[in-house]
Amino acid sequence: MAEITHTRQAQTFSLPVLGRVSVRVVVATSLALWAIAVIFPMVWLIYSSLKTDQEIFFSPWTLPQQPQWENFSRAWDKVHVGQYFVNSMIVVIPGLLLTLMLSAMSAYILARFKFPGNRFIFYLFLSGMLFPVFLALVPLFFLVKDLGMLNSYEGLILVYVAYSLPFTIFFLTGFFRTLPSELHEAAIIDGANEYQVFFRVMLPLAQPGLITMGIFNFLGMWNQFVLPLVLMSDRSRYVLPQGLSFMLHQQYYENDWSALFAAVTIIMIPTLIVYVIFQSKIQKGITVGALKG
Amino acid sequence: MNKRKYHIIIPFLAPSLILYITFVLFPYARAMYISLTKWRGLTPNPEFVGLANFEQMLNDRFFWNALGHNVGYLLVLPIVTISIALYLAFLLTQGKVRFSRFYRITYFFPQVMSLVALGVLWSFIYHPTIGILNGILGLFGTEARIAWLGNPDVALGAIGVVVIWQAVGFYMVLFIAGMESIPTTFYEAARIDGANQWQVFWKITMPLLWDTTRTALVFLAIGATDMFAITQTMTEGGPNRSTDVLATYLYERAFLSSQFGYATAIGVSLFFMVLILSVFTLRVTQRESLEY
């Protein structure tokens, strides 16, 4: 009996505000309004991307009379979204793999091995998170230029990796510390060498941490804007955000708005699909990543 | 064993260290020096001028103009974003709410999009002829044709709205995570003591959420000193420098007017501002941490 009243109390407690009709209306309206504010701009973007320029200009609200699919092919070819997309892939995929590999190796060492300078190196990596990237822009530009890597994919990849290391190492070091040390000993007794212990035992165990950092760094690199803006001035090598920004500024002279709407839609749809499928992992990846920082 | 462990330590650490020192630490250190020089990038060696760049900065009204906009963002964005995020998080944690999962997924989505893509999308929305914002205002009887990004009086606010719009979902998720980790026994105890919902929120939820709120404040404050991607995309600092921020001004000085020494000096002041601001925010908001 006591059990029953207890649960009922907990239940009525969690809903007290919602009990009154007026409050319930306020709650529902607030939530719905913010949802509309988030969704409507994107819905408008998507259906506008199927309109003609005339329709976009003279009736911004209406649905397309006839869907103009060729807006998308124009965006992909003539406005070069396809090329920017490929460029982004060329930079982000190796950048991400290299970041995860190098960070995991360094984090493993910093978490599991005692040697003089261990703490110093750890804090040296952390110190990189203190500075705003804008401080580095000028010296970085000249450094990459002196290395002959301006306008090169390799240059941008190395820079992306270098700037992703501090946080990724910090996060993964914490992760490797939580793994039981008996595993290491057991593997050594079984005759594995240190490399085998890392690649066969520790790395697979670190998978959840690697996934979190993978999501976090993928979004950071995919959406990166200021670094490519400074280091990639050759238009045929622009990455997506850079290309998109360029297209917008170009539109004021060229007036092919329908292709531009289609271009933004092309960029948004894959993100949306991936997000909806993996949303809980992504939300965790970003917020956990941020909270540790 | 003791000697052999270096056979793994060195090859595992060296690549990261070399990359990190070359592309991150070295540029930051060199920036400190470049900020004390005059350099147009044509000669290999910058000319040392001491603190001249910083003196110039004090008399540069464009610098103060940009700084003023950062301060404006700093005063408005964190408080508005946190208020809306807290409100939505609070509503979504009150027992069973219809479509709660849908709302959480939706609100967060702008966070995964690039600020550039969102900047382009909102440039369409704000556009005086093709945009829908004027149309929406028309429904409420204001028949104004405002060029939101073309009018120096409103452009800064228009950019601020986009940033709030995209950030709220993220902070809401942070707050929900914090709220859900508060033990329900606390609420039950308050309930037995006869506290109403308002009191529960201010006396239990908020104090226990204080650490999350501090983190949010620091993030938002640092964000307000940046604002580069969104500003560069939507207005490039215009019209008439009405949306210029330190980051866009630095970029312009460096890469459009080749004043590399002066631009880097702006970077150095930006760095000290971020540092002071973070320490200040954490100090001011410091309270006895509540363990639970």
Coordinates of C-alpha atoms in Angstrom, one line a residue:
Chain A
M1 CA 0.0 0.0 0.0
A2 CA 2.8 2.3 1.0
E3 CA 4.5 1.4 -2.3
I4 CA 1.4 2.4 -4.3
T5 CA 1.0 5.8 -2.7
H6 CA 4.6 6.5 -3.2
T7 CA 4.6 5.9 -6.9
R8 CA 1.4 7.9 -7.4
Q9 CA 2.9 10.8 -5.5
A10 CA 6.0 10.7 -7.7
Q11 CA 3.8 10.7 -10.8
T12 CA 1.5 13.5 -9.8
F13 CA 4.6 15.4 -8.8
S14 CA 6.2 15.2 -12.2
L15 CA 3.1 16.6 -13.8
P16 CA 1.9 19.3 -11.5
V17 CA 2.3 22.3 -13.8
L18 CA 0.9 20.4 -16.7
G19 CA -2.2 19.8 -14.7
R20 CA -3.8 23.1 -15.4
V21 CA -5.1 23.5 -19.0
S22 CA -3.8 27.0 -19.5
V23 CA -0.3 26.1 -18.5
R24 CA -0.5 23.0 -20.7
V25 CA -1.4 25.3 -23.7
V26 CA 1.6 27.6 -23.0
V27 CA 4.0 24.6 -22.9
A28 CA 2.7 23.1 -26.1
T29 CA 2.7 26.4 -27.9
S30 CA 6.2 27.3 -26.8
L31 CA 7.6 24.0 -27.9
A32 CA 5.7 24.0 -31.2
L33 CA 6.8 27.6 -32.0
W34 CA 10.5 26.9 -31.6
A35 CA 10.1 23.8 -33.7
I36 CA 8.5 25.8 -36.4
A37 CA 11.2 28.4 -36.2
V38 CA 13.8 25.7 -36.7
I39 CA 12.0 23.7 -39.4
F40 CA 10.2 26.2 -41.5
P41 CA 13.3 28.0 -42.9
M42 CA 14.6 24.7 -44.1
V43 CA 11.4 23.5 -45.6
W44 CA 11.1 26.8 -47.4
L45 CA 14.6 26.4 -48.6
I46 CA 13.9 22.9 -50.0
Y47 CA 10.7 23.8 -51.9
S48 CA 12.2 27.0 -53.1
S49 CA 15.1 25.2 -54.6
L50 CA 12.6 23.6 -57.0
K51 CA 11.2 26.9 -58.3
T52 CA 12.2 29.1 -61.2
D53 CA 14.0 32.4 -60.6
Q54 CA 10.8 34.3 -61.5
E55 CA 8.8 32.4 -58.9
I56 CA 11.5 32.9 -56.3
F57 CA 11.5 36.6 -56.9
F58 CA 7.8 37.4 -57.4
S59 CA 6.1 34.8 -55.1
P60 CA 8.5 33.8 -52.4
W61 CA 5.8 31.9 -50.5
T62 CA 4.1 29.7 -53.0
L63 CA 5.1 26.1 -53.8
P64 CA 6.7 25.6 -57.2
Q65 CA 4.3 25.4 -60.1
Q66 CA 6.4 22.7 -61.7
P67 CA 9.5 21.2 -59.9
Q68 CA 12.6 22.5 -61.6
W69 CA 15.0 19.5 -61.1
E70 CA 17.5 21.1 -63.4
N71 CA 18.3 23.6 -60.7
F72 CA 20.1 20.8 -59.0
S73 CA 22.2 19.7 -62.0
R74 CA 23.1 23.4 -62.6
A75 CA 24.1 23.7 -58.9
W76 CA 26.2 20.6 -59.1
D77 CA 28.0 21.4 -62.3
K78 CA 27.9 25.1 -63.2
V79 CA 28.0 26.4 -59.6
H80 CA 30.6 23.7 -58.8
V81 CA 28.9 22.3 -55.7
G82 CA 30.0 18.8 -56.9
Q83 CA 33.6 19.9 -57.1
Y84 CA 33.5 21.6 -53.7
F85 CA 31.9 18.4 -52.3
V86 CA 34.7 16.2 -53.7
N87 CA 37.4 18.6 -52.4
S88 CA 35.9 18.5 -48.9
M89 CA 36.0 14.7 -49.0
I90 CA 39.6 14.7 -50.2
V91 CA 40.6 16.8 -47.2
V92 CA 38.3 15.6 -44.4
I93 CA 38.5 11.8 -44.8
P94 CA 42.3 11.5 -44.6
G95 CA 42.4 14.3 -42.0
L96 CA 39.9 12.5 -39.8
L97 CA 41.7 9.1 -40.1
L98 CA 45.1 10.6 -39.4
T99 CA 43.7 12.6 -36.4
L100 CA 42.2 9.5 -34.8
M101 CA 45.2 7.4 -35.4
L102 CA 47.8 9.8 -34.2
S103 CA 45.7 10.9 -31.2
A104 CA 45.0 7.4 -30.1
M105 CA 48.7 6.5 -30.3
S106 CA 49.8 9.6 -28.3
A107 CA 46.9 9.4 -25.8
Y108 CA 47.7 5.7 -25.2
I109 CA 51.3 6.5 -24.4
L110 CA 50.4 9.5 -22.2
A111 CA 47.8 7.5 -20.3
R112 CA 49.6 4.2 -19.7
F113 CA 53.4 4.8 -19.7
K114 CA 55.5 6.4 -17.0
F115 CA 58.5 8.3 -18.2
P116 CA 60.1 11.7 -17.4
G117 CA 58.3 14.5 -19.3
N118 CA 54.9 12.7 -19.6
R119 CA 53.0 15.3 -17.7
F120 CA 54.9 18.1 -19.5
I121 CA 53.9 16.7 -22.9
F122 CA 50.3 16.3 -21.8
Y123 CA 50.0 19.9 -20.7
L124 CA 51.9 21.0 -23.8
F125 CA 49.2 19.5 -25.9
L126 CA 46.5 21.1 -23.7
S127 CA 48.0 24.5 -24.0
G128 CA 47.0 24.6 -27.7
M129 CA 43.4 24.9 -26.6
L130 CA 44.0 28.3 -24.9
F131 CA 44.6 30.3 -28.1
P132 CA 42.0 31.6 -30.6
V133 CA 42.9 30.3 -34.1
F134 CA 42.8 33.9 -35.4
L135 CA 46.0 34.6 -33.5
A136 CA 47.8 32.0 -35.6
L137 CA 46.4 33.0 -39.0
V138 CA 49.2 35.2 -40.3
P139 CA 52.2 33.0 -39.2
L140 CA 50.4 29.9 -40.3
F141 CA 49.8 31.3 -43.7
F142 CA 53.5 32.1 -44.2
L143 CA 54.6 28.8 -42.7
V144 CA 52.4 26.8 -45.1
K145 CA 53.6 29.1 -47.9
D146 CA 57.3 28.5 -47.1
L147 CA 56.6 24.8 -47.0
G148 CA 55.3 25.1 -50.5
M149 CA 51.9 23.8 -49.4
L150 CA 49.6 26.7 -50.1
N151 CA 46.6 25.6 -52.2
S152 CA 47.5 21.9 -51.6
Y153 CA 45.3 19.3 -50.1
E154 CA 48.2 17.9 -48.1
G155 CA 48.8 21.3 -46.5
L156 CA 45.2 21.7 -45.4
I157 CA 45.1 18.1 -44.2
L158 CA 48.2 18.5 -42.0
V159 CA 46.8 21.8 -40.5
Y160 CA 43.4 20.2 -39.8
V161 CA 45.1 17.3 -38.0
A162 CA 47.5 19.5 -36.0
Y163 CA 44.6 21.7 -34.7
S164 CA 42.4 18.7 -33.9
L165 CA 45.1 16.9 -31.9
P166 CA 45.0 18.8 -28.6
F167 CA 41.4 18.1 -27.7
T168 CA 41.3 14.6 -29.2
I169 CA 44.4 13.6 -27.3
F170 CA 43.0 15.1 -24.1
F171 CA 39.7 13.2 -24.5
L172 CA 41.3 9.9 -25.5
T173 CA 43.9 10.1 -22.7
G174 CA 41.0 10.2 -20.2
F175 CA 39.5 7.2 -22.0
F176 CA 42.6 5.0 -22.0
R177 CA 43.1 5.7 -18.3
T178 CA 39.8 3.9 -17.6
L179 CA 40.8 0.7 -19.3
P180 CA 42.0 -2.0 -16.8
S181 CA 45.8 -2.5 -16.7
E182 CA 45.4 -6.3 -16.2
L183 CA 44.6 -6.5 -19.9
H184 CA 47.9 -5.2 -20.8
E185 CA 49.8 -7.5 -18.4
A186 CA 47.8 -10.5 -19.6
A187 CA 48.5 -9.8 -23.2
I188 CA 52.2 -9.4 -22.5
I189 CA 52.3 -12.7 -20.6
D190 CA 50.6 -14.3 -23.6
G191 CA 53.6 -13.3 -25.7
A192 CA 52.3 -10.1 -27.4
N193 CA 54.7 -7.3 -28.0
E194 CA 53.8 -3.6 -27.1
Y195 CA 52.6 -2.9 -30.6
Q196 CA 50.3 -5.9 -30.7
V197 CA 48.9 -4.9 -27.3
F198 CA 48.0 -1.5 -28.7
F199 CA 46.5 -2.5 -32.0
R200 CA 44.9 -5.8 -31.0
V201 CA 43.7 -5.1 -27.5
M202 CA 43.6 -1.4 -26.6
L203 CA 42.5 0.1 -29.8
P204 CA 39.4 -2.1 -30.1
L205 CA 38.5 -1.3 -26.5
A206 CA 38.8 2.4 -27.2
Q207 CA 36.2 2.2 -30.0
P208 CA 33.5 4.2 -28.2
G209 CA 35.9 7.0 -27.5
L210 CA 37.1 6.9 -31.1
I211 CA 33.5 7.1 -32.4
T212 CA 32.8 10.1 -30.2
M213 CA 35.9 11.9 -31.3
G214 CA 35.3 10.8 -34.9
I215 CA 31.9 12.5 -34.9
F216 CA 33.2 15.6 -33.1
N217 CA 36.1 16.1 -35.5
F218 CA 34.2 15.2 -38.6
L219 CA 31.8 18.0 -38.0
G220 CA 34.6 20.4 -37.1
M221 CA 36.5 19.6 -40.2
W222 CA 33.6 19.4 -42.6
N223 CA 32.3 22.8 -41.4
Q224 CA 35.7 24.5 -41.1
F225 CA 35.8 27.8 -42.8
V226 CA 38.6 30.2 -41.7
L227 CA 41.5 27.8 -42.3
P228 CA 40.7 26.9 -45.9
L229 CA 39.8 30.6 -46.5
V230 CA 43.4 31.5 -45.7
L231 CA 45.2 28.5 -47.0
M232 CA 43.2 27.6 -50.2
S233 CA 42.8 30.5 -52.6
D234 CA 42.6 28.4 -55.8
R235 CA 39.0 28.3 -56.6
S236 CA 39.1 24.8 -58.1
R237 CA 40.2 23.5 -54.7
Y238 CA 37.7 25.3 -52.5
V239 CA 36.0 23.1 -49.8
L240 CA 32.3 23.2 -49.3
P241 CA 31.7 26.0 -46.8
Q242 CA 34.2 28.2 -48.6
G243 CA 32.6 27.5 -51.9
L244 CA 29.2 28.2 -50.5
S245 CA 30.2 31.5 -49.1
F246 CA 31.9 32.4 -52.4
M247 CA 28.7 31.4 -54.4
L248 CA 26.6 33.7 -52.2
H249 CA 28.8 36.7 -52.8
Q250 CA 29.0 35.8 -56.5
Q251 CA 25.2 35.7 -56.7
Y252 CA 24.8 39.4 -56.2
Y253 CA 26.3 39.7 -59.7
E254 CA 25.1 36.6 -61.5
N255 CA 21.5 36.3 -60.2
D256 CA 21.1 32.5 -60.5
W257 CA 19.2 32.3 -57.2
S258 CA 17.4 29.0 -58.0
A259 CA 20.7 27.2 -58.5
L260 CA 22.0 28.7 -55.2
F261 CA 18.9 27.5 -53.3
A262 CA 19.5 24.1 -54.8
A263 CA 23.2 24.2 -53.8
V264 CA 22.3 24.9 -50.2
T265 CA 19.7 22.1 -50.3
I266 CA 22.3 19.7 -51.7
I267 CA 24.6 20.5 -48.8
M268 CA 21.8 20.2 -46.2
I269 CA 20.0 17.0 -47.2
P270 CA 22.9 14.5 -46.6
T271 CA 23.6 16.2 -43.2
L272 CA 20.0 15.9 -42.3
I273 CA 19.7 12.2 -43.3
V274 CA 22.9 11.3 -41.4
Y275 CA 21.8 13.3 -38.4
V276 CA 18.4 11.7 -38.2
I277 CA 19.9 8.2 -38.4
F278 CA 22.7 8.8 -35.9
Q279 CA 21.2 11.6 -33.9
S280 CA 21.6 10.2 -30.4
K281 CA 25.3 9.4 -31.1
I282 CA 25.9 12.8 -32.7
Q283 CA 24.2 14.7 -29.8
K284 CA 26.3 12.8 -27.4
G285 CA 29.5 13.2 -29.5
I286 CA 29.1 17.0 -29.6
T287 CA 27.9 17.6 -26.1
V288 CA 30.3 15.2 -24.3
G289 CA 33.1 16.5 -26.4
A290 CA 32.2 20.1 -25.5
L291 CA 31.7 19.4 -21.8
K292 CA 35.1 17.9 -21.3
G293 CA 36.7 21.0 -22.8
Chain B
M1 CA 61.6 -3.6 -20.2
N2 CA 62.5 -0.2 -18.9
K3 CA 64.7 0.7 -21.9
R4 CA 62.5 -1.2 -24.3
K5 CA 59.4 0.9 -23.5
Y6 CA 60.9 3.8 -25.4
H7 CA 60.7 1.7 -28.6
I8 CA 57.0 2.4 -28.5
I9 CA 56.9 5.7 -26.7
I10 CA 59.0 7.5 -29.2
P11 CA 57.4 6.4 -32.5
F12 CA 53.9 6.8 -31.0
L13 CA 54.4 10.3 -29.7
A14 CA 56.8 11.8 -32.2
P15 CA 54.5 12.3 -35.2
S16 CA 51.8 14.1 -33.2
L17 CA 54.4 16.2 -31.3
I18 CA 56.1 17.3 -34.5
L19 CA 52.9 18.2 -36.3
Y20 CA 51.5 20.0 -33.3
I21 CA 54.7 22.0 -32.6
T22 CA 55.1 22.9 -36.2
F23 CA 51.6 23.9 -37.1
V24 CA 50.2 25.0 -33.8
L25 CA 52.7 26.1 -31.2
F26 CA 55.3 27.6 -33.5
P27 CA 52.7 29.9 -35.2
Y28 CA 51.3 31.0 -31.9
A29 CA 54.7 31.8 -30.6
R30 CA 55.7 33.6 -33.8
A31 CA 52.5 35.6 -33.7
M32 CA 53.7 37.2 -30.5
Y33 CA 56.8 38.4 -32.3
I34 CA 55.0 39.5 -35.5
S35 CA 52.6 41.6 -33.5
L36 CA 55.6 43.8 -32.6
T37 CA 56.7 44.3 -36.2
K38 CA 55.7 46.1 -39.3
W39 CA 55.4 43.6 -42.1
R40 CA 53.8 43.7 -45.5
G41 CA 54.9 40.1 -46.3
L42 CA 57.3 41.1 -49.1
T43 CA 60.5 40.8 -47.2
P44 CA 61.4 37.6 -45.3
N45 CA 62.1 39.5 -42.1
P46 CA 59.6 41.8 -40.5
E47 CA 60.8 45.1 -39.2
F48 CA 60.7 45.4 -35.4
V49 CA 58.7 48.4 -34.2
G50 CA 58.0 47.6 -30.6
L51 CA 54.5 48.4 -29.3
A52 CA 53.7 50.7 -32.2
N53 CA 50.9 48.5 -33.5
F54 CA 49.2 48.6 -30.2
E55 CA 49.5 52.3 -30.1
Q56 CA 48.0 52.5 -33.5
M57 CA 45.2 50.2 -32.3
L58 CA 44.2 52.6 -29.6
N59 CA 43.6 55.4 -32.1
D60 CA 42.0 53.2 -34.7
R61 CA 38.3 53.8 -34.7
F62 CA 37.6 50.8 -36.9
F63 CA 39.2 48.6 -34.2
W64 CA 37.0 50.1 -31.5
N65 CA 34.0 49.8 -33.8
A66 CA 34.7 46.1 -34.3
L67 CA 35.4 45.6 -30.6
G68 CA 32.2 47.3 -29.7
H69 CA 30.2 44.8 -31.8
N70 CA 31.9 41.9 -30.0
V71 CA 31.0 43.5 -26.7
G72 CA 27.4 43.9 -27.9
Y73 CA 27.2 40.2 -28.8
L74 CA 28.9 39.4 -25.5
L75 CA 26.2 41.2 -23.5
V76 CA 23.2 39.8 -25.4
L77 CA 23.9 36.4 -26.9
P78 CA 24.8 34.4 -23.8
I79 CA 21.9 35.6 -21.7
V80 CA 19.3 35.2 -24.4
T81 CA 20.6 31.8 -25.6
I82 CA 20.8 30.4 -22.1
S83 CA 17.3 31.7 -21.1
I84 CA 15.6 30.2 -24.1
A85 CA 17.6 26.9 -23.8
L86 CA 16.8 26.6 -20.1
Y87 CA 13.1 27.4 -20.7
L88 CA 12.9 24.7 -23.4
A89 CA 14.9 22.2 -21.4
F90 CA 12.7 22.8 -18.4
L91 CA 9.5 22.2 -20.4
L92 CA 10.9 19.1 -21.9
T93 CA 11.8 17.5 -18.6
Q94 CA 8.4 18.0 -16.9
G95 CA 7.1 14.4 -17.1
K96 CA 5.5 13.2 -20.3
V97 CA 5.5 15.8 -23.0
R98 CA 4.0 15.0 -26.4
F99 CA 6.5 14.8 -29.2
S100 CA 9.3 15.3 -26.7
R101 CA 11.8 13.2 -28.7
F102 CA 10.9 14.9 -31.9
Y103 CA 11.5 18.3 -30.3
R104 CA 14.9 17.3 -29.0
I105 CA 16.0 16.0 -32.4
T106 CA 14.7 19.1 -34.2
Y107 CA 16.0 21.8 -31.9
F108 CA 19.5 20.3 -32.1
F109 CA 19.7 20.1 -35.9
P110 CA 21.1 23.6 -36.7
Q111 CA 24.1 22.7 -34.5
V112 CA 25.4 20.1 -37.0
M113 CA 25.0 22.4 -40.0
S114 CA 27.9 24.6 -40.9
L115 CA 27.5 28.3 -39.9
V116 CA 28.3 29.2 -43.5
A117 CA 25.3 27.1 -44.8
L118 CA 23.1 28.6 -42.2
G119 CA 24.4 32.1 -43.0
V120 CA 23.5 31.6 -46.6
L121 CA 20.1 30.3 -45.7
W122 CA 19.4 33.2 -43.5
S123 CA 20.6 35.7 -46.1
F124 CA 17.8 34.4 -48.3
I125 CA 15.3 34.8 -45.5
Y126 CA 16.4 38.3 -44.8
H127 CA 16.5 39.3 -48.4
P128 CA 14.2 42.3 -49.1
T129 CA 12.6 40.8 -52.3
I130 CA 13.0 37.0 -52.2
G131 CA 13.1 36.7 -48.4
I132 CA 10.1 35.5 -46.3
L133 CA 10.8 37.5 -43.2
N134 CA 9.2 40.7 -44.5
G135 CA 6.3 38.6 -45.7
I136 CA 5.8 37.2 -42.2
L137 CA 5.9 40.7 -40.7
G138 CA 3.4 41.7 -43.4
L139 CA 1.0 39.2 -41.9
F140 CA 1.1 41.2 -38.7
G141 CA 0.4 44.4 -40.6
T142 CA 3.9 45.9 -40.9
E143 CA 4.2 46.6 -44.6
A144 CA 7.9 47.5 -44.4
R145 CA 10.4 46.3 -47.0
I146 CA 13.4 46.1 -44.8
A147 CA 16.7 45.0 -46.2
W148 CA 17.7 43.3 -43.0
L149 CA 21.4 42.8 -43.9
G150 CA 21.6 46.0 -45.9
N151 CA 20.5 48.4 -43.2
P152 CA 23.3 49.4 -40.7
D153 CA 20.8 49.8 -37.9
V154 CA 19.5 46.2 -37.9
A155 CA 22.2 44.1 -39.6
L156 CA 24.1 43.3 -36.4
G157 CA 20.9 42.2 -34.6
A158 CA 19.9 40.2 -37.6
I159 CA 23.2 38.2 -37.4
G160 CA 22.8 37.8 -33.6
V161 CA 19.3 36.2 -34.1
V162 CA 20.8 33.6 -36.4
V163 CA 23.5 32.7 -33.9
I164 CA 20.9 32.4 -31.1
W165 CA 18.7 30.3 -33.4
Q166 CA 21.4 27.9 -34.1
A167 CA 22.9 27.6 -30.6
V168 CA 19.8 27.1 -28.5
G169 CA 19.3 23.4 -29.3
F170 CA 22.8 22.6 -28.3
Y171 CA 22.6 24.3 -24.9
M172 CA 19.2 22.8 -24.3
V173 CA 20.6 19.3 -24.7
L174 CA 23.3 20.2 -22.2
F175 CA 20.8 21.5 -19.7
I176 CA 18.5 18.5 -20.2
A177 CA 21.5 16.2 -19.5
G178 CA 22.2 18.2 -16.3
M179 CA 18.5 18.2 -15.2
E180 CA 18.1 14.5 -15.7
S181 CA 21.1 13.7 -13.5
I182 CA 19.5 15.4 -10.5
P183 CA 18.2 12.7 -8.2
T184 CA 14.4 12.6 -8.1
T185 CA 14.5 12.3 -4.3
F186 CA 15.4 16.0 -4.1
Y187 CA 12.2 16.9 -5.9
E188 CA 10.2 14.5 -3.8
A189 CA 11.6 16.1 -0.6
A190 CA 10.8 19.5 -1.9
R191 CA 7.3 18.4 -2.8
I192 CA 6.7 17.0 0.7
D193 CA 7.9 20.3 2.2
G194 CA 5.2 22.0 0.1
A195 CA 7.4 23.8 -2.5
N196 CA 5.7 24.9 -5.7
Q197 CA 7.1 24.4 -9.2
W198 CA 8.6 27.9 -9.3
Q199 CA 10.4 27.4 -6.1
V200 CA 11.6 24.0 -7.1
F201 CA 13.1 25.4 -10.2
W202 CA 15.0 28.2 -8.5
K203 CA 15.9 26.5 -5.3
I204 CA 16.8 23.0 -6.6
T205 CA 17.2 22.8 -10.3
M206 CA 19.2 26.0 -10.9
P207 CA 21.7 25.6 -8.0
L208 CA 22.4 22.0 -9.1
L209 CA 22.7 23.1 -12.7
W210 CA 25.2 25.8 -11.8
D211 CA 28.2 24.1 -13.2
T212 CA 26.5 23.4 -16.5
T213 CA 25.4 27.0 -16.7
R214 CA 29.0 28.2 -16.1
T215 CA 30.3 26.0 -18.9
A216 CA 27.6 27.4 -21.2
L217 CA 28.5 31.0 -20.2
V218 CA 32.1 30.5 -21.0
F219 CA 31.4 28.8 -24.3
L220 CA 29.0 31.5 -25.4
A221 CA 31.3 34.2 -24.3
I222 CA 34.2 32.7 -26.3
G223 CA 31.8 32.4 -29.2
A224 CA 30.9 36.0 -29.0
T225 CA 34.5 37.0 -29.4
D226 CA 34.6 35.0 -32.7
M227 CA 31.6 35.4 -34.9
F228 CA 33.8 35.1 -38.0
A229 CA 32.1 32.5 -40.2
I230 CA 28.6 33.9 -39.9
T231 CA 29.7 37.5 -40.3
Q232 CA 32.0 36.9 -43.2
T233 CA 29.3 34.9 -45.0
M234 CA 26.3 37.2 -44.4
T235 CA 27.8 40.7 -44.6
E236 CA 31.6 40.6 -44.7
G237 CA 31.4 43.2 -41.9
G238 CA 29.2 45.6 -43.8
P239 CA 27.2 47.6 -44.6
N240 CA 29.5 50.4 -43.6
R241 CA 31.3 48.3 -41.1
S242 CA 28.1 48.0 -39.0
T243 CA 28.7 44.3 -38.4
D244 CA 32.5 44.2 -38.3
V245 CA 33.9 42.2 -35.5
L246 CA 37.5 41.8 -34.4
A247 CA 38.0 38.5 -36.3
T248 CA 36.7 39.9 -39.6
Y249 CA 38.6 43.1 -39.1
L250 CA 41.8 41.1 -38.5
Y251 CA 41.2 39.0 -41.6
E252 CA 40.7 42.1 -43.7
R253 CA 43.8 43.9 -42.4
A254 CA 45.9 40.7 -43.0
F255 CA 44.7 39.2 -46.2
L256 CA 43.2 42.2 -48.0
S257 CA 45.5 45.0 -47.0
S258 CA 48.7 43.0 -46.2
Q259 CA 49.2 44.7 -42.9
F260 CA 50.4 41.5 -41.3
G261 CA 52.1 43.0 -38.2
Y262 CA 49.0 45.1 -37.3
A263 CA 46.6 42.3 -38.0
T264 CA 48.5 40.0 -35.7
A265 CA 48.6 42.6 -33.0
I266 CA 44.8 42.6 -33.2
G267 CA 45.0 38.8 -32.8
V268 CA 47.1 39.2 -29.7
S269 CA 44.6 41.5 -28.1
L270 CA 41.8 39.1 -29.0
F271 CA 43.8 36.3 -27.2
F272 CA 44.1 38.4 -24.0
M273 CA 40.5 39.3 -24.2
V274 CA 39.4 35.6 -24.4
L275 CA 41.8 34.7 -21.6
I276 CA 40.6 37.5 -19.3
L277 CA 37.0 36.8 -20.1
S278 CA 37.2 33.1 -19.4
V279 CA 39.0 33.6 -16.1
F280 CA 36.6 36.5 -15.2
T281 CA 33.4 34.4 -16.0
L282 CA 34.6 31.5 -14.0
R283 CA 35.6 33.7 -11.1
V284 CA 32.4 35.7 -10.9
T285 CA 30.2 32.6 -11.2
Q286 CA 32.2 30.7 -8.7
R287 CA 30.1 29.3 -5.9
E288 CA 30.6 26.5 -3.5
S289 CA 30.2 23.4 -5.7
L290 CA 27.2 21.3 -4.7
E291 CA 28.0 17.7 -4.5
Y292 CA 25.2 15.2 -5.1

